[in-house]
Amino acid sequence: WYQRRVREAVVSTQSTGYQRRVRGKLQDTTRKMMALVSELSMNQAETMKLQQEAADKRASVEDGYRRLDMGLPPSEEADMEWQRMVREDEMKVARQMKKQQADEEAEQYTVPGGITTTAEPRPNAYIPDDLSELPVPRPYGALAPFKPTEPGACMRHIRKPVVKPIEI
């Protein structure tokens, strides 16, 4: 009787261990299967999204070809991009012109000897009107024309003179 009981206990313990192992494998397989199903559903959603994008792109290309056949830009975005590029080119040309003018102005304010000045250049020679001579510039010497400076900020406090009409 006792030996029989012991054998049954051993078989019971073995079967319980077997059941636990099988249950663990079943749970592990179930978890893996659920992970694969969720990954599959994510891939299906991504596939549907990409198919929709591809259809939209095809429609956009067809629309672009139709617009080109009518002589219009392929899309509004392309037209805006083209206008932006043209505007940038115009701005680049304007910057180059401005830089060229600034270089010419800087060259104008460079006096002989390589010294740069901010003073406005004044004439130091004139071309004679005589037809008997060659039109070669002749220096003024001590009789150069007078060029007054611009009035400063303090001139705003001085009243302008009132010119009285002359009666004869």
Rosetta silent file (secondary structure, phi, psi, omega in degrees, C-alpha in Angstrom):
SEQUENCE: WYQRRVREAVVSTQSTGYQRRVRGKLQDTTRKMMALVSELSMNQAETMKLQQEAADKRASVEDGYRRLDMGLPPSEEADMEWQRMVREDEMKVARQMKKQQADEEAEQYTVPGGITTTAEPRPNAYIPDDLSELPVPRPYGALAPFKPTEPGACMRHIRKPVVKPIEI
SCORE:     score description
SCORE:     0.000 S_00000001
   1 L     0.000  -47.000 -178.983    0.000    0.000    0.000 S_00000001
   2 H   -64.692  -41.323 -179.249    2.745    2.430    0.970 S_00000001
   3 H   -65.946  -37.704  178.199    4.791    1.671   -2.124 S_00000001
   4 H   -63.666  -41.513 -179.683    1.812    2.184   -4.306 S_00000001
   5 H   -63.552  -41.117  179.896    1.191    5.535   -2.685 S_00000001
   6 H   -65.089  -44.288  178.840    4.815    6.552   -3.239 S_00000001
   7 H   -61.543  -41.691  178.806    4.659    5.535   -6.921 S_00000001
   8 H   -65.149  -38.629  178.814    1.502    7.555   -7.414 S_00000001
   9 H   -65.268  -41.041  179.654    3.107   10.548   -5.716 S_00000001
  10 H   -65.477  -44.401  179.505    6.165   10.277   -7.992 S_00000001
  11 H   -64.575  -41.012  179.554    3.985    9.982  -11.090 S_00000001
  12 H   -62.836  -44.278  179.439    1.860   12.877   -9.886 S_00000001
  13 H   -63.659  -42.644  179.383    4.938   15.047   -9.314 S_00000001
  14 H   -64.334  -43.567 -179.574    6.316   14.137  -12.723 S_00000001
  15 H   -67.805  -35.915  177.152    3.036   14.871  -14.449 S_00000001
  16 H   -64.018  -43.805  177.414    2.691   18.186  -12.579 S_00000001
  17 H   -61.691  -41.349  178.855    6.183   19.210  -13.712 S_00000001
  18 H   -63.691  -43.579  179.310    5.315   18.179  -17.245 S_00000001
  19 H   -61.584  -41.259  178.909    2.089   20.163  -17.104 S_00000001
  20 H   -62.876  -43.997  179.846    3.956   23.249  -15.871 S_00000001
  21 H   -62.543  -43.724 -179.668    6.511   22.982  -18.682 S_00000001
  22 H   -65.399  -43.036  179.107    3.787   22.574  -21.289 S_00000001
  23 H   -61.987  -40.640  178.460    1.774   25.474  -19.818 S_00000001
  24 H   -63.388  -44.211  177.516    4.944   27.683  -19.866 S_00000001
  25 H   -62.298  -40.307  179.898    5.646   26.774  -23.505 S_00000001
  26 H   -63.040  -44.242  178.780    2.015   27.501  -24.366 S_00000001
  27 H   -65.215  -41.398  179.021    2.134   30.942  -22.702 S_00000001
  28 H   -62.870  -44.576  178.813    5.461   31.741  -24.389 S_00000001
  29 H   -64.024  -40.453  178.356    4.094   30.696  -27.782 S_00000001
  30 H   -61.802  -44.534  178.529    0.926   32.719  -27.172 S_00000001
  31 H   -61.042  -45.034  179.386    2.999   35.830  -26.319 S_00000001
  32 H   -62.523  -41.369 -179.987    5.147   35.413  -29.428 S_00000001
  33 H   -64.164  -41.722  178.844    2.068   34.915  -31.592 S_00000001
  34 H   -64.419  -38.534  177.771    0.423   38.078  -30.181 S_00000001
  35 H   -63.916  -43.021  179.184    3.615   40.040  -30.854 S_00000001
  36 H   -65.386  -38.211  178.662    3.716   38.781  -34.442 S_00000001
  37 H   -65.162  -42.969  179.750    0.028   39.616  -34.956 S_00000001
  38 H   -67.523  -36.706  177.038    0.520   43.162  -33.678 S_00000001
  39 H   -65.217  -40.316  177.817    3.625   43.568  -35.870 S_00000001
  40 H   -62.008  -43.603 -179.527    1.643   42.288  -38.840 S_00000001
  41 H   -65.819  -36.470  176.516   -1.180   44.772  -38.193 S_00000001
  42 H   -64.576  -42.059  178.750    1.368   47.627  -37.951 S_00000001
  43 H   -65.467  -37.296  177.600    2.914   46.535  -41.269 S_00000001
  44 H   -64.780  -42.220  178.596   -0.533   46.350  -42.864 S_00000001
  45 H   -63.280  -42.708  178.350   -1.347   49.881  -41.680 S_00000001
  46 H   -62.940  -40.541  178.751    1.993   51.143  -43.035 S_00000001
  47 H   -62.423  -43.947  179.461    1.324   49.376  -46.353 S_00000001
  48 H   -63.313  -40.713  179.659   -2.102   50.985  -46.648 S_00000001
  49 H   -63.966  -44.441 -179.779   -0.620   54.411  -45.899 S_00000001
  50 H   -66.437  -36.748  176.379    2.131   53.959  -48.497 S_00000001
  51 H   -63.561  -39.982  178.544   -0.377   52.745  -51.105 S_00000001
  52 H   -65.301  -42.911  177.986   -2.458   55.873  -50.488 S_00000001
  53 H   -61.475  -43.320 -179.949    0.639   58.075  -50.820 S_00000001
  54 H   -61.682  -42.355  178.476    1.590   56.333  -54.078 S_00000001
  55 H   -63.487  -41.810  178.257   -1.922   56.886  -55.479 S_00000001
  56 H   -62.536  -41.976 -179.924   -1.772   60.567  -54.463 S_00000001
  57 H   -65.171  -42.828  178.106    1.638   60.961  -56.125 S_00000001
  58 H   -59.853  -44.307  179.237    0.403   59.318  -59.338 S_00000001
  59 H   -63.014  -38.908  179.359   -2.607   61.660  -59.405 S_00000001
  60 H   -64.712  -41.763  179.235   -0.316   64.636  -58.787 S_00000001
  61 H   -64.754  -44.563  178.678    1.975   63.615  -61.665 S_00000001
  62 H   -61.362  -42.241  178.293   -0.976   63.155  -64.022 S_00000001
  63 H   -63.171  -39.715  178.002   -2.357   66.538  -62.986 S_00000001
  64 H   -62.338  -41.992  178.428    1.073   68.091  -63.592 S_00000001
  65 H   -64.871  -40.953  177.704    1.230   66.645  -67.108 S_00000001
  66 H   -61.455  -43.469 -179.252   -2.270   67.953  -67.860 S_00000001
  67 H   -65.863  -38.182  177.366   -1.328   71.420  -66.601 S_00000001
  68 H   -63.366  -39.684  178.283    1.886   71.369  -68.673 S_00000001
  69 H   -62.378  -31.326  178.870   -0.140   70.475  -71.778 S_00000001
  70 L   -83.829   -4.759  179.015   -2.320   73.547  -71.109 S_00000001
  71 L    88.846   14.380  179.150    0.801   75.743  -70.767 S_00000001
  72 L  -101.715  164.121  174.884    0.498   76.191  -66.996 S_00000001
  73 L   -65.742  152.741 -175.946    3.081   75.347  -64.326 S_00000001
  74 L   -58.912  -35.014  178.619    2.895   71.717  -63.125 S_00000001
  75 L  -155.608  166.372  178.017    1.722   72.741  -59.653 S_00000001
  76 H   -63.942  -38.358  179.560    1.257   75.774  -57.455 S_00000001
  77 H   -62.995  -40.716  179.337    4.287   74.729  -55.391 S_00000001
  78 H   -64.706  -40.147  178.632    6.433   74.559  -58.545 S_00000001
  79 H   -63.892  -44.434  179.079    5.230   78.018  -59.580 S_00000001
  80 H   -64.500  -39.444  178.086    6.007   79.458  -56.149 S_00000001
  81 H   -63.136  -42.211  179.003    9.458   77.790  -56.187 S_00000001
  82 H   -62.979  -45.301  179.174   10.150   79.236  -59.639 S_00000001
  83 H   -63.532  -37.759  177.740    9.130   82.733  -58.523 S_00000001
  84 H   -63.559  -41.923  179.900   11.316   82.393  -55.425 S_00000001
  85 H   -65.325  -41.665  178.399   14.307   81.390  -57.582 S_00000001
  86 H   -62.904  -43.856  179.515   13.724   84.329  -59.957 S_00000001
  87 H   -62.011  -41.082  178.728   13.433   86.712  -56.990 S_00000001
  88 H   -64.695  -39.070  177.391   16.677   85.335  -55.516 S_00000001
  89 H   -63.462  -43.376  178.489   18.439   85.802  -58.863 S_00000001
  90 H   -62.421  -41.550  179.162   17.207   89.408  -59.059 S_00000001
  91 H   -65.330  -36.691  179.242   18.355   90.047  -55.505 S_00000001
  92 H   -64.952  -43.723  178.506   21.763   88.537  -56.313 S_00000001
  93 H   -63.672  -41.850  179.649   22.134   90.809  -59.356 S_00000001
  94 H   -63.763  -40.337  177.614   21.052   93.826  -57.264 S_00000001
  95 H   -63.730  -40.718  178.930   23.620   92.934  -54.575 S_00000001
  96 H   -64.564  -41.202  178.358   26.339   92.620  -57.209 S_00000001
  97 H   -63.879  -43.079 -179.994   25.388   96.003  -58.697 S_00000001
  98 H   -62.880  -41.500  179.035   25.351   97.593  -55.235 S_00000001
  99 H   -65.086  -40.699  178.973   28.765   96.085  -54.454 S_00000001
 100 H   -64.124  -42.429  178.036   30.123   97.305  -57.779 S_00000001
 101 H   -63.957  -40.373  178.717   28.804  100.831  -57.096 S_00000001
 102 H   -64.031  -39.256  177.961   30.309  100.757  -53.598 S_00000001
 103 H   -65.131  -41.671  178.281   33.671   99.667  -55.069 S_00000001
 104 H   -64.283  -40.536  179.228   33.506  102.475  -57.656 S_00000001
 105 H   -65.839  -41.347  177.896   32.624  104.980  -54.934 S_00000001
 106 H   -63.147  -37.528  178.322   35.474  103.739  -52.753 S_00000001
 107 H   -67.494  -34.433  179.558   37.795  104.093  -55.729 S_00000001
 108 H   -65.737  -34.422 -177.538   36.510  107.642  -56.274 S_00000001
 109 L   -90.446    9.814  175.166   37.412  108.566  -52.687 S_00000001
 110 E   -95.638  119.265 -179.156   40.943  107.192  -52.961 S_00000001
 111 E   -90.287  162.831  178.601   43.382  110.052  -53.503 S_00000001
 112 L   -56.245  138.909 -177.121   46.820  109.674  -55.098 S_00000001
 113 L   104.377   -2.886  176.558   49.179  108.003  -52.685 S_00000001
 114 L    81.394   10.481 -179.738   46.639  105.306  -51.711 S_00000001
 115 E   -86.825  134.660  178.388   44.984  107.367  -48.962 S_00000001
 116 E   -99.089  136.002 -179.690   41.226  106.930  -48.567 S_00000001
 117 L  -131.378  156.646  176.800   39.122  109.943  -47.654 S_00000001
 118 L   -99.265   -3.585  179.889   35.425  110.521  -47.033 S_00000001
 119 L   -70.535  146.771  178.535   35.500  114.064  -48.405 S_00000001
 120 L   -73.291  133.054 -177.922   33.691  114.684  -51.653 S_00000001
 121 L   -66.009  140.028  179.691   36.199  115.175  -54.466 S_00000001
 122 L  -114.278  150.075 -178.764   36.465  118.728  -55.740 S_00000001
 123 L   -67.739  137.443  176.871   37.609  119.783  -59.181 S_00000001
 124 L  -121.356    5.259  178.367   41.262  120.811  -59.342 S_00000001
 125 E  -153.428  161.479  177.426   41.457  121.320  -63.110 S_00000001
 126 E  -135.918  159.230  177.776   39.282  122.474  -65.988 S_00000001
 127 L   -99.392  120.009 -176.562   39.182  121.809  -69.699 S_00000001
 128 L   -65.955  151.264  179.866   39.660  125.066  -71.592 S_00000001
 129 L   -89.051   -5.592 -177.970   37.059  126.191  -74.132 S_00000001
 130 L   -63.919  133.480  177.731   39.657  127.584  -76.510 S_00000001
 131 L   -81.815  -14.008 -178.049   39.535  125.939  -79.897 S_00000001
 132 L   -77.159  -21.586 -177.917   43.165  126.833  -80.515 S_00000001
 133 L  -109.382  163.846  174.827   44.405  124.429  -77.845 S_00000001
 134 L   -73.235  147.659 -179.907   43.951  120.754  -77.265 S_00000001
 135 L   -77.035   67.806  178.317   41.251  119.921  -74.693 S_00000001
 136 L  -101.072  133.789 -179.576   43.777  118.948  -72.008 S_00000001
 137 L   -58.442  135.316 -179.853   42.778  119.650  -68.389 S_00000001
 138 E  -115.296  129.253 -177.887   44.469  122.754  -66.997 S_00000001
 139 E   -65.175  148.587  178.444   44.905  123.114  -63.223 S_00000001
 140 L   -72.722  -38.395 -175.673   43.076  125.953  -61.448 S_00000001
 141 H    79.615 -133.085 -177.029   45.969  126.772  -59.180 S_00000001
 142 H   -80.302  -12.044 -174.958   45.106  129.344  -56.479 S_00000001
 143 H  -104.279   40.256  179.477   41.820  130.359  -58.174 S_00000001
 144 L   -68.596  147.454 -179.316   39.868  127.119  -57.683 S_00000001
 145 L   -65.588  147.119 -178.152   36.082  127.536  -57.453 S_00000001
 146 L   -85.246  132.577  176.923   34.645  127.808  -53.943 S_00000001
 147 L  -126.921  108.283 -177.662   32.375  125.032  -52.770 S_00000001
 148 L   -71.278  154.912  177.853   30.772  125.701  -49.404 S_00000001
 149 L   -76.984  162.826  178.408   30.197  122.888  -46.966 S_00000001
 150 L   -71.193  146.502  179.776   26.699  121.648  -46.177 S_00000001
 151 L   -65.358  142.204 -177.439   25.034  123.425  -43.242 S_00000001
 152 L   -82.473 -172.387 -176.943   25.425  121.582  -39.950 S_00000001
 153 H   -70.684  -26.684 -178.064   22.847  120.565  -37.343 S_00000001
 154 H   -72.650  -12.779 -179.422   23.115  123.863  -35.448 S_00000001
 155 H   -68.958  -15.127 -178.850   21.669  125.739  -38.453 S_00000001
 156 H   -68.774  -18.171 -179.902   18.185  124.576  -37.464 S_00000001
 157 H   -86.591  -11.268 -177.214   18.166  127.204  -34.700 S_00000001
 158 L   -96.754  131.380  179.303   18.801  130.084  -37.102 S_00000001
 159 L   -73.316  145.768  175.641   15.810  131.653  -38.850 S_00000001
 160 L   -75.562  141.765 -179.640   15.819  131.894  -42.595 S_00000001
 161 L   -68.637  144.941  177.388   15.912  135.509  -43.773 S_00000001
 162 L   -91.109  117.397 -178.557   12.704  137.000  -45.084 S_00000001
 163 L   -80.966  120.390  178.430   13.387  138.387  -48.532 S_00000001
 164 L   -87.272  135.832  178.850   11.662  141.756  -48.964 S_00000001
 165 L   -67.196  143.415  179.638   10.432  142.517  -52.447 S_00000001
 166 L   -88.239  126.043  179.096   12.240  145.383  -54.175 S_00000001
 167 L  -107.250  132.059  179.697    9.929  148.206  -55.225 S_00000001
 168 L  -110.119    0.000    0.000   11.034  150.506  -58.000 S_00000001
